[in-house]
Amino acid sequence: MSGQIIPNLSVDCVVFGFDSKDLNVLLVERTLTDKQNHSIIFSDYTLTGNHVQEGENPDDAAIRILNDLTGLHDIYLEQFHTFGRTDRLLKGKDQLWIHSLGLNIADHVITIGYYSLIDCTSVEITNHLSRNVKWFPVNDLPELAFDHVEILLKALERLQLKLKQEPIGFELLSEKFTLTQVQRLYEAILDTTFDPRNFRKKISMMKYVIPLDEKQTAVRHKPAQLYIFSRDVYERTRKEHYGFII
Amino acid sequence: MSGQIIPNLSVDCVVFGFDSKDLNVLLVERTLTDKQNHSIIFSDYTLTGNHVQEGENPDDAAIRILNDLTGLHDIYLEQFHTFGRTDRLLKGKDQLWIHSLGLNIADHVITIGYYSLIDCTSVEITNHLSRNVKWFPVNDLPELAFDHVEILLKALERLQLKLKQEPIGFELLSEKFTLTQVQRLYEAILDTTFDPRNFRKKISMMKYVIPLDEKQTAVRHKPAQLYIFSRDVYERTRKEHYGFII
DNA sequence: GTACTTATTGTATATAATACAATTTATGTC
DNA sequence: GACATAAATTGTATTATATACAATAAGTAC
């Protein structure tokens, strides 16, 4: 099952989550300690990634990583870009880190970037191989290793684009959600604000966002109506768009 | 300059061109002949691709391939997807072909897909390493090697998407062009038709499509006005679009 | 019952998309 | 020079979508 790794090929997953307010991303702490005196040489964060194994499809490598991390199956996953610059692992800290691992890693590693969308209310992120895994708002990131800032920004850009084309945002919400949650989600991802009346008008045109006979409970204000997303209805009612943009 | 190749990493370029009627793609003939009796074992087509070299950025590998093929510099180039399924080179013909080359190629080759847009009136495609290189309409393709059908379709899909977001179509036209040419181009790429009045209304909103004091010559009908595209004006007048699609 | 908090709703206006056909201007021919 | 030919060019009415804007409703907490 756990075969040899391919030394020059990895995948990195930009795992997005939404907490009713911010768009967040899962990051893994990377701390290099001095083996003699156990002092910390540096500490920063990486995306969740790993090498592809011999005989493994890259998509499956990404699925494997996500499953290791979250225990979830059927996570929304999309390849968005491949990063292969020859200098992408050559910064000082990164070289120290790679050498400290003593692994079979090539000088020139190509990494295939995926982003995934998860409903973070459904997962308790378990620390992974005794490394610290945490959510960070995309607007308030810690220092990142390698070229992971570039990867993350590209993932975000592609997520924004995709969100304008397909109703993928619901992957980030619980099965039942309120329209205000949807609005906050779109606002967080697209980094803008919408008028609630106009936003709801748009949602009401989406036949695949279906109201339930159910309301929020345990809130100290007017409880909102709950909705579900039906991919089925979406597939049957989606329209083609031939327009082009000025 | 020409170093060792990386055995498990290649790039493939889907080179699009437009001939005033069809969207075309450049393909390279692949003919396997029997070394004994020189009979043809099979003949089909591949995309233009090659292995990445040690120490070479994948983007530069794609640029190198395009330059070898066309002699052009500054070709519009965009990475669109990476194809890494373990079975992508395992079909019978493909295995015969790979073994006949006797090269250092891994069983599992990951290829990074790029598409490029060229003005085919400005290039005479030179046959490449004595292999036959030809334009084919994307609607009438010959048999393709490896997973190149999948790669080509994905490239086309991404080209369509990009065309709806940015004015990249002009890369496929000569410096000076007519509005009818632009319309035919959009129609060919998006596989639809537009009403000329409505289409021109949209174009007239694009301040970066600039009329010249010049008309078509040597045509046996009313000569059309010529236009140029200004990337400069585009960059200065582009708008942000926050809408999302039903 | 009163304060508080968020959910929910409608209308007028501006902008963009669509549907649809007659006229213009060059070339080539007689 | 008149005429046929072929593509280029243009306008208006209608519909659909996007935007701007604020008052009321329905729960909980006290």
mmCIF file with all atom_site columns, N, CA and C (backbone and C1' of nucleotides) in Angstrom, chain D residues 13-27:
data_model
loop_
_atom_site.group_PDB
_atom_site.id
_atom_site.type_symbol
_atom_site.label_atom_id
_atom_site.label_alt_id
_atom_site.label_comp_id
_atom_site.label_asym_id
_atom_site.label_entity_id
_atom_site.label_seq_id
_atom_site.pdbx_PDB_ins_code
_atom_site.Cartn_x
_atom_site.Cartn_y
_atom_site.Cartn_z
_atom_site.occupancy
_atom_site.B_iso_or_equiv
_atom_site.pdbx_formal_charge
_atom_site.auth_seq_id
_atom_site.auth_comp_id
_atom_site.auth_asym_id
_atom_site.auth_atom_id
_atom_site.pdbx_PDB_model_num
ATOM 1   P P     . DA D 1 13 ? -38.350 52.253 -31.427 1.00 0.00 ? 13 DA D P     1
ATOM 2   O "O5'" . DA D 1 13 ? -39.531 51.186 -31.315 1.00 0.00 ? 13 DA D "O5'" 1
ATOM 3   C "C5'" . DA D 1 13 ? -39.574 50.051 -32.185 1.00 0.00 ? 13 DA D "C5'" 1
ATOM 4   C "C4'" . DA D 1 13 ? -39.622 48.784 -31.360 1.00 0.00 ? 13 DA D "C4'" 1
ATOM 5   C "C3'" . DA D 1 13 ? -40.268 48.934 -29.978 1.00 0.00 ? 13 DA D "C3'" 1
ATOM 6   O "O3'" . DA D 1 13 ? -41.230 47.897 -29.813 1.00 0.00 ? 13 DA D "O3'" 1
ATOM 7   C "C1'" . DA D 1 13 ? -38.164 47.885 -29.759 1.00 0.00 ? 13 DA D "C1'" 1
ATOM 8   P P     . DT D 1 14 ? -41.965 47.676 -28.409 1.00 0.00 ? 14 DT D P     1
ATOM 9   O "O5'" . DT D 1 14 ? -41.148 46.466 -27.782 1.00 0.00 ? 14 DT D "O5'" 1
ATOM 10  C "C5'" . DT D 1 14 ? -40.972 45.263 -28.563 1.00 0.00 ? 14 DT D "C5'" 1
ATOM 11  C "C4'" . DT D 1 14 ? -40.259 44.240 -27.700 1.00 0.00 ? 14 DT D "C4'" 1
ATOM 12  C "C3'" . DT D 1 14 ? -40.811 44.119 -26.279 1.00 0.00 ? 14 DT D "C3'" 1
ATOM 13  O "O3'" . DT D 1 14 ? -41.037 42.738 -26.002 1.00 0.00 ? 14 DT D "O3'" 1
ATOM 14  C "C1'" . DT D 1 14 ? -38.467 44.424 -26.222 1.00 0.00 ? 14 DT D "C1'" 1
ATOM 15  P P     . DT D 1 15 ? -41.783 42.332 -24.637 1.00 0.00 ? 15 DT D P     1
ATOM 16  O "O5'" . DT D 1 15 ? -40.567 41.563 -23.937 1.00 0.00 ? 15 DT D "O5'" 1
ATOM 17  C "C5'" . DT D 1 15 ? -39.713 40.723 -24.732 1.00 0.00 ? 15 DT D "C5'" 1
ATOM 18  C "C4'" . DT D 1 15 ? -38.487 40.412 -23.907 1.00 0.00 ? 15 DT D "C4'" 1
ATOM 19  C "C3'" . DT D 1 15 ? -38.786 40.043 -22.445 1.00 0.00 ? 15 DT D "C3'" 1
ATOM 20  O "O3'" . DT D 1 15 ? -38.250 38.755 -22.204 1.00 0.00 ? 15 DT D "O3'" 1
ATOM 21  C "C1'" . DT D 1 15 ? -37.040 41.647 -22.585 1.00 0.00 ? 15 DT D "C1'" 1
ATOM 22  P P     . DA D 1 16 ? -38.383 38.090 -20.751 1.00 0.00 ? 16 DA D P     1
ATOM 23  O "O5'" . DA D 1 16 ? -36.933 38.358 -20.160 1.00 0.00 ? 16 DA D "O5'" 1
ATOM 24  C "C5'" . DA D 1 16 ? -35.786 37.957 -20.915 1.00 0.00 ? 16 DA D "C5'" 1
ATOM 25  C "C4'" . DA D 1 16 ? -34.542 38.378 -20.154 1.00 0.00 ? 16 DA D "C4'" 1
ATOM 26  C "C3'" . DA D 1 16 ? -34.563 37.994 -18.674 1.00 0.00 ? 16 DA D "C3'" 1
ATOM 27  O "O3'" . DA D 1 16 ? -33.335 37.351 -18.389 1.00 0.00 ? 16 DA D "O3'" 1
ATOM 28  C "C1'" . DA D 1 16 ? -34.089 40.310 -18.921 1.00 0.00 ? 16 DA D "C1'" 1
ATOM 29  P P     . DT D 1 17 ? -33.078 36.738 -16.935 1.00 0.00 ? 17 DT D P     1
ATOM 30  O "O5'" . DT D 1 17 ? -31.990 37.759 -16.355 1.00 0.00 ? 17 DT D "O5'" 1
ATOM 31  C "C5'" . DT D 1 17 ? -30.898 38.147 -17.185 1.00 0.00 ? 17 DT D "C5'" 1
ATOM 32  C "C4'" . DT D 1 17 ? -30.207 39.342 -16.574 1.00 0.00 ? 17 DT D "C4'" 1
ATOM 33  C "C3'" . DT D 1 17 ? -29.918 39.191 -15.080 1.00 0.00 ? 17 DT D "C3'" 1
ATOM 34  O "O3'" . DT D 1 17 ? -28.519 39.359 -14.913 1.00 0.00 ? 17 DT D "O3'" 1
ATOM 35  C "C1'" . DT D 1 17 ? -30.858 41.308 -15.550 1.00 0.00 ? 17 DT D "C1'" 1
ATOM 36  P P     . DA D 1 18 ? -27.842 39.389 -13.465 1.00 0.00 ? 18 DA D P     1
ATOM 37  O "O5'" . DA D 1 18 ? -27.728 40.961 -13.203 1.00 0.00 ? 18 DA D "O5'" 1
ATOM 38  C "C5'" . DA D 1 18 ? -26.931 41.758 -14.074 1.00 0.00 ? 18 DA D "C5'" 1
ATOM 39  C "C4'" . DA D 1 18 ? -26.718 43.126 -13.457 1.00 0.00 ? 18 DA D "C4'" 1
ATOM 40  C "C3'" . DA D 1 18 ? -26.298 43.114 -11.991 1.00 0.00 ? 18 DA D "C3'" 1
ATOM 41  O "O3'" . DA D 1 18 ? -25.276 44.087 -11.836 1.00 0.00 ? 18 DA D "O3'" 1
ATOM 42  C "C1'" . DA D 1 18 ? -28.324 44.343 -12.232 1.00 0.00 ? 18 DA D "C1'" 1
ATOM 43  P P     . DT D 1 19 ? -24.682 44.405 -10.400 1.00 0.00 ? 19 DT D P     1
ATOM 44  O "O5'" . DT D 1 19 ? -25.560 45.653 -9.942  1.00 0.00 ? 19 DT D "O5'" 1
ATOM 45  C "C5'" . DT D 1 19 ? -25.399 46.889 -10.623 1.00 0.00 ? 19 DT D "C5'" 1
ATOM 46  C "C4'" . DT D 1 19 ? -26.319 47.918 -9.996  1.00 0.00 ? 19 DT D "C4'" 1
ATOM 47  C "C3'" . DT D 1 19 ? -26.082 48.148 -8.497  1.00 0.00 ? 19 DT D "C3'" 1
ATOM 48  O "O3'" . DT D 1 19 ? -25.736 49.513 -8.345  1.00 0.00 ? 19 DT D "O3'" 1
ATOM 49  C "C1'" . DT D 1 19 ? -28.380 47.946 -8.993  1.00 0.00 ? 19 DT D "C1'" 1
ATOM 50  P P     . DA D 1 20 ? -25.025 50.008 -6.962  1.00 0.00 ? 20 DA D P     1
ATOM 51  O "O5'" . DA D 1 20 ? -26.112 51.004 -6.362  1.00 0.00 ? 20 DA D "O5'" 1
ATOM 52  C "C5'" . DA D 1 20 ? -26.933 51.784 -7.242  1.00 0.00 ? 20 DA D "C5'" 1
ATOM 53  C "C4'" . DA D 1 20 ? -28.126 52.290 -6.463  1.00 0.00 ? 20 DA D "C4'" 1
ATOM 54  C "C3'" . DA D 1 20 ? -27.888 52.370 -4.955  1.00 0.00 ? 20 DA D "C3'" 1
ATOM 55  O "O3'" . DA D 1 20 ? -28.280 53.652 -4.497  1.00 0.00 ? 20 DA D "O3'" 1
ATOM 56  C "C1'" . DA D 1 20 ? -29.871 51.147 -5.409  1.00 0.00 ? 20 DA D "C1'" 1
ATOM 57  P P     . DC D 1 21 ? -27.839 54.169 -3.043  1.00 0.00 ? 21 DC D P     1
ATOM 58  O "O5'" . DC D 1 21 ? -29.176 53.912 -2.214  1.00 0.00 ? 21 DC D "O5'" 1
ATOM 59  C "C5'" . DC D 1 21 ? -30.404 54.459 -2.694  1.00 0.00 ? 21 DC D "C5'" 1
ATOM 60  C "C4'" . DC D 1 21 ? -31.530 53.823 -1.946  1.00 0.00 ? 21 DC D "C4'" 1
ATOM 61  C "C3'" . DC D 1 21 ? -31.238 53.570 -0.454  1.00 0.00 ? 21 DC D "C3'" 1
ATOM 62  O "O3'" . DC D 1 21 ? -32.237 54.139 0.350   1.00 0.00 ? 21 DC D "O3'" 1
ATOM 63  C "C1'" . DC D 1 21 ? -32.221 51.691 -1.464  1.00 0.00 ? 21 DC D "C1'" 1
ATOM 64  P P     . DA D 1 22 ? -31.959 54.368 1.937   1.00 0.00 ? 22 DA D P     1
ATOM 65  O "O5'" . DA D 1 22 ? -33.384 54.089 2.594   1.00 0.00 ? 22 DA D "O5'" 1
ATOM 66  C "C5'" . DA D 1 22 ? -34.467 53.569 1.815   1.00 0.00 ? 22 DA D "C5'" 1
ATOM 67  C "C4'" . DA D 1 22 ? -35.418 52.860 2.751   1.00 0.00 ? 22 DA D "C4'" 1
ATOM 68  C "C3'" . DA D 1 22 ? -35.352 53.276 4.224   1.00 0.00 ? 22 DA D "C3'" 1
ATOM 69  O "O3'" . DA D 1 22 ? -36.670 53.236 4.733   1.00 0.00 ? 22 DA D "O3'" 1
ATOM 70  C "C1'" . DA D 1 22 ? -35.064 50.979 4.077   1.00 0.00 ? 22 DA D "C1'" 1
ATOM 71  P P     . DA D 1 23 ? -37.143 53.938 6.081   1.00 0.00 ? 23 DA D P     1
ATOM 72  O "O5'" . DA D 1 23 ? -38.397 53.040 6.509   1.00 0.00 ? 23 DA D "O5'" 1
ATOM 73  C "C5'" . DA D 1 23 ? -39.362 52.687 5.517   1.00 0.00 ? 23 DA D "C5'" 1
ATOM 74  C "C4'" . DA D 1 23 ? -39.871 51.293 5.794   1.00 0.00 ? 23 DA D "C4'" 1
ATOM 75  C "C3'" . DA D 1 23 ? -40.378 51.081 7.238   1.00 0.00 ? 23 DA D "C3'" 1
ATOM 76  O "O3'" . DA D 1 23 ? -41.691 50.568 7.185   1.00 0.00 ? 23 DA D "O3'" 1
ATOM 77  C "C1'" . DA D 1 23 ? -38.906 49.334 6.595   1.00 0.00 ? 23 DA D "C1'" 1
ATOM 78  P P     . DT D 1 24 ? -42.465 50.295 8.558   1.00 0.00 ? 24 DT D P     1
ATOM 79  O "O5'" . DT D 1 24 ? -42.473 48.706 8.619   1.00 0.00 ? 24 DT D "O5'" 1
ATOM 80  C "C5'" . DT D 1 24 ? -42.962 47.960 7.499   1.00 0.00 ? 24 DT D "C5'" 1
ATOM 81  C "C4'" . DT D 1 24 ? -42.706 46.492 7.770   1.00 0.00 ? 24 DT D "C4'" 1
ATOM 82  C "C3'" . DT D 1 24 ? -43.281 45.986 9.096   1.00 0.00 ? 24 DT D "C3'" 1
ATOM 83  O "O3'" . DT D 1 24 ? -44.038 44.826 8.822   1.00 0.00 ? 24 DT D "O3'" 1
ATOM 84  C "C1'" . DT D 1 24 ? -41.024 45.354 8.880   1.00 0.00 ? 24 DT D "C1'" 1
ATOM 85  P P     . DA D 1 25 ? -44.633 43.945 9.999   1.00 0.00 ? 25 DA D P     1
ATOM 86  O "O5'" . DA D 1 25 ? -43.585 42.754 10.069  1.00 0.00 ? 25 DA D "O5'" 1
ATOM 87  C "C5'" . DA D 1 25 ? -43.321 41.982 8.898   1.00 0.00 ? 25 DA D "C5'" 1
ATOM 88  C "C4'" . DA D 1 25 ? -42.630 40.706 9.308   1.00 0.00 ? 25 DA D "C4'" 1
ATOM 89  C "C3'" . DA D 1 25 ? -43.244 40.005 10.515  1.00 0.00 ? 25 DA D "C3'" 1
ATOM 90  O "O3'" . DA D 1 25 ? -43.153 38.608 10.294  1.00 0.00 ? 25 DA D "O3'" 1
ATOM 91  C "C1'" . DA D 1 25 ? -41.004 40.611 11.014  1.00 0.00 ? 25 DA D "C1'" 1
ATOM 92  P P     . DA D 1 26 ? -43.941 37.650 11.295  1.00 0.00 ? 26 DA D P     1
ATOM 93  O "O5'" . DA D 1 26 ? -42.743 37.033 12.138  1.00 0.00 ? 26 DA D "O5'" 1
ATOM 94  C "C5'" . DA D 1 26 ? -41.749 36.248 11.475  1.00 0.00 ? 26 DA D "C5'" 1
ATOM 95  C "C4'" . DA D 1 26 ? -40.733 35.822 12.493  1.00 0.00 ? 26 DA D "C4'" 1
ATOM 96  C "C3'" . DA D 1 26 ? -41.343 35.250 13.785  1.00 0.00 ? 26 DA D "C3'" 1
ATOM 97  O "O3'" . DA D 1 26 ? -40.597 34.117 14.167  1.00 0.00 ? 26 DA D "O3'" 1
ATOM 98  C "C1'" . DA D 1 26 ? -39.895 37.025 14.294  1.00 0.00 ? 26 DA D "C1'" 1
ATOM 99  P P     . DG D 1 27 ? -41.333 32.837 14.760  1.00 0.00 ? 27 DG D P     1
ATOM 100 O "O5'" . DG D 1 27 ? -40.146 32.132 15.556  1.00 0.00 ? 27 DG D "O5'" 1
ATOM 101 C "C5'" . DG D 1 27 ? -39.991 32.384 16.944  1.00 0.00 ? 27 DG D "C5'" 1
ATOM 102 C "C4'" . DG D 1 27 ? -38.611 33.002 17.161  1.00 0.00 ? 27 DG D "C4'" 1
ATOM 103 C "C3'" . DG D 1 27 ? -38.213 33.112 18.619  1.00 0.00 ? 27 DG D "C3'" 1
ATOM 104 O "O3'" . DG D 1 27 ? -37.590 31.890 19.017  1.00 0.00 ? 27 DG D "O3'" 1
ATOM 105 C "C1'" . DG D 1 27 ? -37.629 35.084 17.408  1.00 0.00 ? 27 DG D "C1'" 1
#
